C-alpha cells in the first residue's frame, strides 16, 4: 500500500526553501533573493519508494508569532492536522539566526526534521558544524543538504519517511543547568525556573479547562507571551500567573540557549562575512546609500536603453522579414484586401511593434534579477528606511515598491509583507506609481521621437517622478491618518554573492515568457479591436480614419484631455486601449499611424512627421509619458486590487484615484510649461 503524507517546508526567508522544494518537485517556481517573496502556499507532489509526499512550500518567516501575514499563514498551516512532518529548512551559514525558528517549531510537539541547507557555503567558508552534537542538543534529526548542489536530498527524504510518527523528541543528551532539568528533560528548550513554574501552572489549568488539548505546554508558552490568537481561543483565568507579557523573557532565554548551541557546535566561525560588512559600510551608508541606489538604478536604465536598443535593431529586421513574408503569403493565396489589411496593419503592426521591445524588457529584467540575486535589493529597504519613516512606513514597505519596477501585479501581492493592514493599503495605493516594465516601450518610443540626445534623461526622469509621486501621496495619506507604523525593520540582509546563472536565467525567462504571452493574447486582441475601431464607421468599412468609430469615440473625450496637452483623438484612443495593458498604448499608436515596426529610422521620421502634422510636439510627448506613468497601469492590476481587497468598490476608487492623479500632475506640468514656453 502506498503511504501518503504531507510535508510542510518552513524556514526563514532566503534559506533556500524554494530551491529545495524545486529540487524535489522539479517545478520551476520563482527563486529569488527577496525576503518574503514566497507569499502564497505552493504545493507539489513526489514519489519516494512506497510513499507519496505532498510537499508544501510555506511563506518564509522568522518566527511563529502572529504579527505578519506570512507568520499567520505558516503558523495556522503548521498547527493544523494537515501536516504530517515539518521540515525546518535552516541556512547553515547563518545558523544562529535560523535556530530561533527551529526552537519554536520544536515546541509544537510535531515531528520535525531539520534540513541544514547551504552546506556548500559552510564548507567554502571554512566553517564546520558538529553534526553529532547538534541533533543531540535539539532532539530531532538534522540532515546536512545543499539544495543548490542537490546534495543530501535522498537522505532527507529517507529521514522524513521514517520520522513521520515520532512526535516525541529523540532522547536529549544535554544537561540543562536548571533544577527542573529532570522534570523537563524531554524538552530541548528548558526555561528558567520561574518561567517553567508558570508554564506548569498554566499547562495544568489548560488541561483542566480544555480536556484533550493538544500540546498544552506550547499553548501555555503562548499565553505567557500574550499571543492574541491563543488568548482568544483558549482563555484561562490566572491573573497572578499571567500578570504581564513574558514575551521578551521567553525570547531572551531562547537566544541564550541558541548561544549555547552555537558555542558547542560551530567550529571555525565565518571569516568571510568581513567582505559583506565592508561593502555594506558603503552601500548602507547614511549619506551615500540613497544616491548610490539612484545611481545603480540609473545604470540599470542606461543598460536597458543602450544595449537593448542595439539588439532591438536586429530584432526589427527579423520582424520585418516575418511581416513581408506574411504579406507575400497572403497575396499568393489571393486573400481579400480587408483580411490583408487586418493582418498586416492590425495584427503584425501591433503585435510586432510590441515584440520589438522584447530586448529592452529582457535586459531590464536581467539587471533586476542580477541585483536581486546578488543580495543588493534586500538592502534597498534598509537604505530607504529613514525616508519611508517620514511617511509613517517602514523600509519594508519599499520592497513592493521596488518590485513595481518589474511588474505591478506581483508587487501588489508582495505588499503582504506588511503586518499592519492600514500600511498595506497605503502601499498598495502608491505601488502602481512605480514605473513598471510595460511602460518602458512608451518612454522609449516617445523619448526617441522627440528628445533626441536627451532621450535617456527624459525616460529616466519618469522613474524618478514615479517615485516622487508615490512618496508625496504616501506623505499626504500619512498626514491624513496621522498614525505611525510600529513595524520594526526586521529584515534579513543576505551576504553578497555572485548571482547564480540558473536563478537569473529562470527569472528572466519567466518574464520574457510572460511578455510573449501578453503579446499573443492581450495585445493581439487589442490590436484587432483597435484596427476594427479605426477601419469601421457608421458607413461600414472605411478608408477614412476620421470617419471611424475610433475617431468618434476619441473626439468625445478631447475636452477632458486637452488641458493636459493630450487633446488628440488618436491619443485618447491609445490611452483608453492602454487600460488593457500599457504596451497597448504603443501598439495602438503603431496601428493608428500605420507604421510597420517602430524604431527603424524611416518609420520614426514618418511617425514624427504625422505627429507634427496634428500639432503633437515634445511637450505633448512628455505629457503623454507622464500621463502613462500615472494613470491606471493595466486591467491585471485592477483585478489584483479587487482580489487583494476583496472589494469591487475599492477597485473603482483606486482606478479613479489614479486617473485623477495622472490628470492633476500632467495638467500642472503642461500648463506651467506652456506658460514658460509661451513667454
Ligand atoms: P527561500 O526564500 O527560502 O525560498 O529561498 P530561495 O530558494 O529563493 O533561495 C535563496 C537563495 O539562496 C537563492 O539565490 C538560491 O540560489 C540560494 N540557495 C538555495 N539553496 C542553496 C544552497 O544549498 N547553496 C547555495 N550556495 N545557495 C543556495
Ligand atoms: Mg521561496
XYZ file of C-alpha atoms and ligand atoms in Angstrom:
708
model
C 0.000 0.000 0.000
C 1.152 3.460 -0.698
C 1.646 5.882 2.127
C 0.517 9.396 1.646
C 1.957 12.137 3.779
C 2.078 15.872 3.802
C 5.383 17.567 4.398
C 5.494 21.269 5.209
C 8.656 23.175 4.340
C 9.207 26.085 6.643
C 12.161 28.373 7.211
C 13.464 31.906 7.308
C 13.234 33.925 4.115
C 16.133 33.126 1.779
C 17.145 29.909 3.498
C 16.728 28.076 0.191
C 13.298 26.616 0.809
C 12.040 27.179 -2.691
C 15.252 25.816 -4.189
C 14.911 22.681 -2.103
C 11.254 22.420 -2.999
C 12.044 22.728 -6.701
C 14.822 20.164 -6.426
C 12.208 17.689 -5.229
C 9.229 18.587 -7.343
C 11.067 19.775 -10.435
C 8.721 22.731 -10.695
C 10.248 25.905 -11.970
C 8.970 28.233 -9.321
C 10.410 31.650 -8.916
C 13.618 31.531 -6.941
C 14.611 34.935 -5.789
C 16.814 36.561 -3.246
C 13.968 38.525 -1.680
C 12.855 38.216 1.861
C 9.188 37.424 1.754
C 8.627 36.744 -1.902
C 7.015 33.379 -1.264
C 3.767 34.792 -0.071
C 1.417 32.123 -1.292
C 1.284 28.490 -0.413
C 2.853 26.415 -3.139
C 2.297 22.707 -3.400
C 3.948 19.876 -5.258
C 3.953 16.113 -5.090
C 6.558 13.405 -5.452
C 7.020 9.706 -5.005
C 9.640 8.191 -2.764
C 9.688 4.400 -2.621
C 6.263 3.485 -1.239
C 5.459 6.987 -0.147
C 3.630 9.762 -1.867
C 4.831 13.024 -0.431
C 2.685 16.065 -0.737
C 5.127 18.944 -0.326
C 4.021 22.408 0.739
C 6.310 25.427 0.439
C 5.301 27.806 3.202
C 5.994 31.535 3.279
C 9.342 32.484 4.718
C 9.118 33.509 8.335
C 11.427 34.248 11.254
C 9.061 33.236 13.994
C 5.656 31.812 14.806
C 4.136 34.868 16.399
C 1.080 36.055 14.539
C 2.207 39.520 13.517
C 2.784 39.304 9.790
C 0.701 37.624 7.117
C 3.493 35.145 6.432
C 3.659 34.150 10.050
C -0.076 33.725 10.281
C -0.294 31.628 7.136
C 2.626 29.434 8.160
C 1.554 29.064 11.742
C -2.048 28.178 11.001
C -0.996 25.614 8.487
C 1.703 24.065 10.654
C -0.670 23.842 13.604
C -3.383 22.171 11.596
C -3.661 18.429 11.353
C -2.847 18.569 7.660
C 0.887 18.396 8.199
C 2.470 15.048 8.985
C 6.087 16.122 9.086
C 7.593 19.584 9.369
C 10.831 20.123 7.513
C 12.607 23.068 9.055
C 14.925 24.402 6.376
C 17.747 26.233 8.092
C 20.534 28.194 6.468
C 23.606 26.581 7.972
C 25.727 29.577 7.063
C 23.726 31.716 9.473
C 22.773 29.044 11.913
C 22.458 31.389 14.842
C 19.593 33.337 13.319
C 17.856 30.301 11.860
C 17.785 28.336 15.104
C 15.276 30.739 16.598
C 12.517 29.399 14.367
C 13.799 25.868 14.958
C 13.362 26.185 18.715
C 9.817 27.405 18.242
C 8.993 24.538 15.914
C 10.321 22.013 18.422
C 7.857 23.345 20.953
C 4.916 22.474 18.719
C 5.401 18.814 19.549
C 5.082 17.666 15.952
C 7.557 15.573 14.001
C 10.308 17.940 12.924
C 13.277 17.244 10.673
C 15.887 19.943 10.296
C 17.259 20.285 6.767
C 20.548 22.065 7.278
C 20.843 23.793 3.931
C 23.691 25.681 2.252
C 26.263 23.232 3.493
C 28.338 24.070 0.415
C 28.588 27.654 1.626
C 29.608 26.438 5.063
C 32.352 24.327 3.548
C 33.532 27.082 1.262
C 33.864 29.459 4.149
C 35.911 27.032 6.126
C 33.268 26.758 8.844
C 32.494 23.419 10.447
C 29.338 22.304 12.185
C 29.379 19.440 14.661
C 26.696 17.270 13.128
C 26.641 14.850 16.026
C 26.263 17.380 18.748
C 23.596 19.477 17.042
C 20.893 16.775 16.856
C 21.810 15.701 20.365
C 21.020 19.142 21.641
C 17.874 19.620 19.565
C 16.465 16.133 19.929
C 15.462 15.868 16.264
C 17.278 14.629 13.153
C 19.485 17.201 11.445
C 20.320 16.397 7.826
C 23.029 18.380 6.029
C 21.947 19.266 2.494
C 22.727 21.640 -0.310
C 19.611 22.402 -2.270
C 21.514 24.179 -4.982
C 24.113 21.450 -5.419
C 21.452 18.760 -4.944
C 23.364 17.088 -2.150
C 21.814 15.107 0.679
C 18.343 15.151 -0.878
C 17.746 11.401 -0.700
C 18.839 11.147 2.905
C 16.435 13.930 3.756
C 13.547 12.050 2.121
C 14.550 8.887 3.915
C 14.520 10.675 7.252
C 11.170 12.308 6.558
C 9.631 8.960 5.705
C 10.952 7.435 8.914
C 10.215 10.302 11.160
C 6.548 10.579 10.445
C 5.234 9.184 13.706
C 7.900 10.464 16.044
C 6.340 13.454 17.651
C 8.332 12.645 20.734
C 11.782 14.133 20.531
C 14.796 11.854 20.470
C 16.467 11.361 23.799
C 18.297 14.542 24.587
C 21.908 14.217 25.558
C 22.084 17.591 27.061
C 22.397 18.837 30.575
C 20.315 21.799 31.492
C 21.691 23.840 34.304
C 18.271 24.395 35.844
C 16.909 22.426 38.809
C 13.968 21.485 36.702
C 16.090 19.654 34.208
C 14.970 16.247 35.456
C 11.326 17.160 35.232
C 11.621 18.639 31.752
C 14.298 16.508 30.276
C 12.139 15.601 27.304
C 12.232 19.213 26.103
C 15.160 20.656 24.232
C 14.312 24.153 25.336
C 14.005 24.456 29.089
C 13.398 27.900 30.533
C 14.498 29.379 33.823
C 12.827 28.025 36.955
C 10.492 30.984 37.347
C 9.164 30.605 33.821
C 8.956 26.843 33.988
C 6.825 27.119 37.146
C 4.461 29.428 35.356
C 4.354 27.167 32.311
C 3.477 24.235 34.558
C 0.645 26.073 36.273
C -0.830 27.325 33.015
C -0.493 23.921 31.331
C -2.297 22.268 34.194
C -5.077 24.816 34.044
C -5.347 24.354 30.273
C -5.579 20.594 30.701
C -8.357 21.046 33.211
C -10.335 23.632 31.307
C -9.828 22.192 27.821
C -9.593 18.417 28.231
C -7.868 16.824 25.292
C -5.989 19.957 24.301
C -3.001 19.127 22.168
C 0.349 20.268 23.451
C -0.667 22.324 26.499
C 2.959 23.359 27.020
C 3.041 25.251 23.749
C -0.291 26.907 24.460
C 0.939 27.859 27.916
C 4.052 29.484 26.481
C 1.906 31.401 24.011
C -0.386 32.577 26.788
C 2.637 33.806 28.718
C 3.668 35.701 25.570
C 0.145 37.171 25.493
C -0.399 35.891 21.988
C -3.764 37.343 20.931
C -4.931 34.407 18.924
C -4.366 31.901 21.739
C -5.743 34.299 24.355
C -8.958 34.426 22.387
C -9.289 30.744 21.631
C -8.034 29.382 24.979
C -8.698 31.978 27.665
C -7.660 30.984 31.182
C -8.254 32.885 34.365
C -4.930 33.056 36.165
C -4.307 36.736 36.832
C -1.442 36.076 39.259
C 0.498 33.866 36.888
C -0.308 35.722 33.680
C 0.315 39.124 35.222
C 2.226 40.539 32.262
C 3.661 39.583 28.899
C 6.684 37.338 29.270
C 7.405 37.532 25.570
C 10.757 39.228 25.867
C 11.900 36.885 28.659
C 10.971 33.901 26.537
C 12.751 35.317 23.509
C 15.868 36.117 25.520
C 16.065 32.692 27.058
C 15.692 31.098 23.654
C 18.598 33.177 22.424
C 20.650 32.163 25.457
C 20.104 28.553 24.538
C 20.964 29.284 20.900
C 24.212 30.809 22.054
C 24.912 27.648 23.998
C 24.187 25.503 20.947
C 26.358 27.646 18.693
C 29.172 27.552 21.221
C 29.122 23.764 21.248
C 28.502 23.013 17.581
C 30.007 25.726 15.425
C 33.711 25.374 14.866
C 35.659 27.958 12.840
C 33.174 30.780 12.805
C 32.911 32.509 9.481
C 35.752 34.668 8.286
C 34.224 35.785 5.045
C 31.403 37.941 6.332
C 34.010 40.680 6.540
C 33.645 41.354 2.818
C 29.910 41.869 3.083
C 30.454 44.192 6.019
C 32.896 46.280 4.000
C 30.515 46.590 1.054
C 27.680 47.485 3.392
C 29.709 50.244 5.036
C 29.464 51.951 1.681
C 26.109 50.816 0.291
C 24.210 51.254 3.552
C 25.929 54.493 4.444
C 23.572 57.119 5.840
C 24.556 59.722 3.291
C 25.637 57.659 0.316
C 23.024 54.907 0.475
C 20.247 56.700 -1.397
C 22.429 58.423 -4.022
C 24.124 55.083 -4.707
C 20.736 53.402 -5.077
C 19.611 56.041 -7.586
C 22.922 55.706 -9.428
C 22.578 51.938 -9.619
C 19.025 52.299 -10.956
C 20.307 54.820 -13.500
C 22.938 52.324 -14.587
C 20.305 49.621 -15.000
C 18.365 52.029 -17.073
C 21.252 53.117 -19.318
C 21.985 49.459 -19.973
C 18.337 48.788 -20.839
C 18.311 51.698 -23.193
C 21.655 51.346 -24.990
C 22.263 47.613 -25.117
C 18.528 46.986 -25.526
C 18.234 49.371 -28.452
C 21.236 47.829 -30.122
C 19.717 44.343 -30.035
C 16.336 45.804 -30.925
C 17.787 46.928 -34.273
C 18.412 43.296 -35.254
C 15.136 42.191 -33.833
C 13.249 44.589 -36.059
C 14.911 43.212 -39.143
C 13.633 39.790 -38.156
C 10.118 41.070 -37.549
C 10.306 42.917 -40.880
C 11.013 39.625 -42.649
C 8.113 37.898 -40.974
C 5.811 40.740 -41.870
C 6.961 40.832 -45.516
C 6.703 37.080 -45.707
C 3.168 37.106 -44.384
C 2.115 39.851 -46.778
C 3.620 37.913 -49.690
C 1.916 34.758 -48.478
C -1.444 36.495 -48.234
C -1.255 37.897 -51.728
C -0.131 34.495 -53.029
C -3.335 32.927 -51.735
C -5.299 35.913 -53.064
C -6.628 36.938 -49.671
C -9.136 39.752 -49.731
C -7.889 43.300 -49.168
C -9.657 43.563 -45.816
C -8.071 40.409 -44.443
C -4.681 41.529 -45.717
C -5.109 44.943 -44.122
C -6.244 43.432 -40.818
C -3.306 41.047 -40.755
C -0.567 43.455 -41.754
C -1.787 46.833 -40.474
C -3.554 45.469 -37.440
C -2.051 42.304 -36.071
C 1.503 42.303 -37.384
C 1.936 46.018 -36.808
C 0.511 45.912 -33.279
C 1.918 42.652 -32.010
C 5.179 43.010 -33.949
C 5.645 46.545 -32.690
C 5.422 45.316 -29.128
C 7.666 42.345 -29.770
C 10.391 44.675 -30.974
C 10.728 45.954 -27.393
C 11.437 42.492 -26.071
C 15.224 43.043 -25.915
C 14.785 46.127 -23.731
C 12.445 44.282 -21.417
C 14.714 41.249 -21.215
C 17.699 43.406 -20.308
C 15.746 45.322 -17.692
C 14.778 42.066 -16.023
C 18.268 40.657 -16.409
C 19.610 43.640 -14.494
C 16.883 43.408 -11.837
C 17.495 39.671 -11.407
C 21.195 40.362 -11.015
C 20.571 42.958 -8.335
C 18.132 40.690 -6.547
C 20.244 37.584 -6.508
C 23.451 39.399 -5.603
C 21.785 40.464 -2.368
C 21.585 44.176 -3.114
C 17.816 44.564 -3.471
C 17.146 43.447 0.094
C 19.352 46.305 1.218
C 17.307 48.931 -0.544
C 14.624 48.508 2.106
C 17.278 49.263 4.659
C 18.561 52.285 2.829
C 15.052 53.653 2.391
C 14.014 53.053 5.979
C 14.555 56.608 7.184
C 12.849 58.145 4.154
C 9.913 55.787 4.474
C 9.778 56.581 8.177
C 8.890 60.163 7.292
C 5.790 58.756 5.642
C 4.939 56.646 8.641
C 6.021 53.488 6.856
C 8.900 51.142 7.456
C 11.666 50.430 4.948
C 9.964 47.125 4.401
C 7.248 48.975 2.527
C 9.804 49.749 -0.133
C 10.033 46.072 -1.100
C 6.750 46.004 -3.020
C 7.552 49.416 -4.418
C 10.842 48.332 -5.899
C 9.268 45.143 -7.211
C 6.962 47.528 -9.015
C 9.824 48.419 -11.343
C 9.310 44.970 -12.792
C 5.575 44.401 -12.729
C 2.859 45.934 -10.589
C 0.866 42.737 -10.110
C 3.394 40.713 -8.072
C 4.415 43.954 -6.384
C 0.890 44.427 -5.047
C 0.840 40.870 -3.776
C 4.219 41.379 -2.103
C 2.680 44.161 -0.021
C 1.564 41.292 2.188
C 4.972 41.537 3.867
C 3.499 44.433 5.831
C 1.885 43.437 9.070
C -0.393 46.404 9.524
C -3.417 46.308 7.168
C -3.587 50.095 7.045
C 0.052 50.320 5.977
C -0.610 47.669 3.444
C -3.448 49.615 1.848
C -1.338 52.708 1.645
C 1.475 50.798 -0.016
C -0.950 49.199 -2.463
C -2.144 52.642 -3.371
C 1.307 54.029 -4.135
C 2.983 50.974 -5.678
C 1.346 51.422 -9.121
C 3.137 54.763 -9.473
C 6.426 52.933 -9.618
C 7.216 52.624 -13.285
C 6.749 49.035 -14.416
C 8.454 47.409 -17.371
C 5.333 47.649 -19.540
C 5.654 51.421 -19.506
C 9.197 51.237 -20.832
C 8.207 50.886 -24.523
C 6.169 54.074 -24.203
C 9.128 56.021 -22.853
C 11.457 54.592 -25.452
C 9.088 55.419 -28.299
C 8.259 58.975 -27.304
C 11.649 59.999 -25.998
C 13.393 58.639 -29.073
C 10.892 60.530 -31.206
C 11.136 63.896 -29.536
C 14.134 64.216 -27.265
C 16.997 63.051 -29.482
C 20.179 63.111 -27.425
C 18.275 63.775 -24.206
C 16.075 60.740 -24.728
C 17.640 58.779 -21.918
C 17.265 61.583 -19.405
C 13.643 62.142 -20.399
C 12.904 58.472 -19.872
C 14.854 58.153 -16.603
C 13.018 61.189 -15.275
C 9.820 59.140 -15.458
C 11.238 56.653 -12.959
C 12.190 59.451 -10.594
C 8.846 61.223 -10.997
C 7.097 57.923 -10.304
C 8.994 57.506 -7.022
C 8.369 61.152 -6.126
C 4.602 60.943 -6.768
C 4.401 57.720 -4.760
C 6.164 59.367 -1.833
C 4.091 62.527 -1.964
C 0.883 60.516 -1.986
C 2.183 58.473 0.954
C 3.029 61.659 2.819
C -0.430 63.081 2.257
C -2.073 59.858 3.371
C 0.110 59.765 6.458
C -0.722 63.326 7.277
C -4.403 62.424 6.983
C -4.182 59.248 9.053
C -1.659 60.671 11.482
C -0.553 57.273 12.525
C 2.938 55.965 12.909
C 3.798 52.474 11.894
C 5.154 50.337 14.668
C 6.512 47.863 12.189
C 10.112 47.254 13.123
C 12.544 46.771 10.299
C 13.389 43.154 10.943
C 14.807 42.398 7.581
C 17.424 39.908 6.750
C 20.432 41.096 4.829
C 21.813 38.093 2.984
C 25.506 38.074 2.245
C 26.568 39.387 -1.131
C 27.278 36.700 -3.627
C 27.791 36.130 -7.306
C 24.280 35.646 -8.721
C 23.623 32.117 -9.858
C 23.239 31.822 -13.617
C 20.354 29.391 -13.236
C 18.361 31.625 -10.917
C 18.879 34.638 -13.148
C 18.020 32.646 -16.239
C 14.785 31.269 -14.771
C 13.783 34.741 -13.607
C 14.428 36.404 -16.973
C 12.898 33.551 -18.925
C 9.695 33.742 -16.899
C 9.407 37.463 -17.600
C 10.160 37.013 -21.288
C 7.566 34.267 -21.457
C 5.013 36.499 -19.742
C 5.756 39.242 -22.225
C 5.388 36.917 -25.193
C 2.153 35.568 -23.765
C 0.868 39.075 -23.334
C 1.810 39.924 -26.925
C -0.019 36.828 -28.115
C -3.155 37.442 -26.098
C -3.989 40.895 -24.724
C -2.042 42.842 -27.303
C -3.219 40.635 -30.143
C -6.859 41.125 -29.200
C -6.388 44.825 -28.529
C -4.714 45.316 -31.918
C -7.586 43.584 -33.689
C -10.177 45.664 -31.829
C -8.286 48.885 -32.485
C -7.987 48.036 -36.163
C -11.743 47.465 -36.398
C -12.487 50.659 -34.492
C -10.301 52.575 -36.919
C -11.498 50.988 -40.116
C -15.212 50.852 -39.487
C -17.623 53.705 -39.073
C -21.343 54.158 -39.324
C -20.986 53.569 -43.065
C -19.193 50.265 -42.593
C -15.651 49.573 -43.804
C -13.923 52.865 -44.499
C -10.512 54.073 -45.618
C -11.088 57.407 -43.965
C -9.954 57.031 -40.386
C -11.543 60.285 -39.269
C -14.964 58.787 -40.031
C -14.274 55.680 -37.946
C -15.821 54.724 -34.628
C -12.423 55.204 -33.032
C -12.206 58.795 -34.145
C -15.757 59.492 -32.958
C -15.060 57.979 -29.563
C -11.726 59.763 -29.216
C -13.171 63.118 -30.213
C -15.748 62.797 -27.468
C -13.063 62.910 -24.775
C -10.851 65.613 -26.288
C -12.236 68.319 -23.957
C -11.139 66.301 -20.925
C -7.645 65.663 -22.156
C -6.900 68.928 -23.958
C -5.969 70.742 -20.720
C -3.233 68.190 -20.082
C -1.790 68.503 -23.574
C -3.346 65.327 -24.885
C -6.343 66.644 -26.816
C -5.919 64.451 -29.888
C -8.431 61.764 -30.708
C -5.674 59.297 -31.633
C -4.068 59.798 -28.230
C -7.387 59.320 -26.496
C -7.952 56.038 -28.311
C -4.462 54.847 -27.426
C -4.928 55.800 -23.769
C -8.267 54.017 -23.486
C -6.845 50.950 -25.173
C -3.858 51.169 -22.830
C -6.011 50.304 -19.852
C -5.917 46.695 -21.040
C -2.115 46.716 -20.808
C 0.345 49.560 -21.008
C 2.176 48.227 -24.056
C -1.086 48.582 -25.943
C -0.568 52.353 -25.941
C 2.406 51.774 -28.208
C 0.804 49.092 -30.370
C -2.268 51.309 -30.811
C -0.069 54.173 -31.890
C 1.540 51.944 -34.455
C -1.803 50.790 -35.793
C -3.168 54.348 -35.641
C -0.342 55.803 -37.610
C 0.037 52.829 -39.906
C 3.666 52.000 -39.317
C 5.081 48.554 -39.774
C 7.519 48.460 -36.903
C 8.704 51.244 -34.723
C 12.341 52.061 -34.454
C 13.889 51.885 -37.872
C 14.905 55.394 -38.850
C 12.497 55.717 -41.753
C 9.416 54.778 -39.758
C 10.365 57.004 -36.849
C 10.688 60.096 -39.005
C 7.420 59.244 -40.744
C 5.715 58.969 -37.359
C 7.379 62.174 -36.214
C 6.047 63.907 -39.310
C 2.487 62.677 -38.864
C 2.524 63.673 -35.197
C 3.909 67.093 -36.030
C 1.140 67.325 -38.620
C -1.530 67.167 -35.917
C 0.394 69.571 -33.673
C 1.850 66.998 -31.282
C 5.246 68.266 -30.108
C 7.874 67.497 -27.457
C 5.803 68.948 -24.618
C 2.854 66.775 -25.637
C 5.183 63.790 -25.788
C 6.441 64.473 -22.288
C 2.875 64.826 -21.020
C 1.980 61.599 -22.777
C 4.799 59.767 -20.962
C 3.825 61.359 -17.694
C 0.154 60.505 -18.052
C 1.015 56.933 -18.972
C 3.269 56.679 -15.938
C 0.495 57.685 -13.584
C -2.866 56.535 -14.882
C -4.342 53.016 -14.406
C -1.436 50.615 -15.040
C -3.488 47.808 -16.549
C -6.544 45.609 -16.208
C -4.492 42.952 -14.415
C -3.544 45.442 -11.718
C -7.162 46.361 -11.155
C -8.076 42.703 -10.943
C -5.318 42.208 -8.361
C -6.693 45.104 -6.365
C -10.072 43.526 -6.342
C -8.655 40.181 -5.294
C -6.449 41.596 -2.538
C -9.015 43.967 -1.053
C -11.967 41.765 -1.841
C -13.971 44.798 -2.838
C -15.140 45.968 -6.240
C -15.793 49.372 -4.800
C -12.254 49.979 -3.674
C -11.061 48.794 -7.054
C -13.070 51.535 -8.745
C -11.935 54.045 -6.151
C -8.332 53.206 -6.880
C -8.878 53.486 -10.636
C -10.472 56.886 -10.180
C -7.713 57.986 -7.855
C -5.068 57.026 -10.401
C -6.864 58.829 -13.219
C -7.239 61.918 -11.060
C -3.581 61.886 -10.010
C -2.452 61.471 -13.609
C -4.679 64.291 -14.725
C -3.703 66.733 -11.972
C 0.050 66.131 -12.261
C 0.062 66.276 -16.055
C -2.186 69.331 -16.016
C 0.232 71.148 -13.714
C 3.237 70.246 -15.845
C 1.547 71.089 -19.138
C 0.100 74.412 -18.036
C 3.294 75.522 -16.296
C 5.485 74.514 -19.210
C 3.124 76.176 -21.711
C 3.284 79.381 -19.708
C 7.073 79.340 -19.562
C 7.466 78.369 -23.212
C 4.894 80.961 -24.272
C 6.710 83.795 -22.527
P 13.534 30.882 0.056
O 13.285 32.337 0.254
O 13.755 30.188 1.327
O 12.507 30.229 -0.801
O 14.972 30.779 -0.667
P 15.297 30.509 -2.192
O 15.062 29.093 -2.538
O 14.632 31.526 -3.018
O 16.876 30.695 -2.159
C 17.503 31.923 -1.840
C 18.880 31.975 -2.496
O 19.754 31.002 -1.956
C 18.844 31.713 -3.995
O 19.714 32.614 -4.605
C 19.366 30.283 -4.129
O 20.010 30.116 -5.363
C 20.323 30.199 -2.974
N 20.474 28.820 -2.463
C 19.477 27.976 -2.105
N 19.990 26.818 -1.656
C 21.353 26.918 -1.724
C 22.432 26.048 -1.393
O 22.271 24.928 -0.940
N 23.677 26.544 -1.599
C 23.897 27.788 -2.097
N 25.158 28.197 -2.281
N 22.900 28.626 -2.401
C 21.638 28.211 -2.230
Mg 10.859 30.977 -1.555
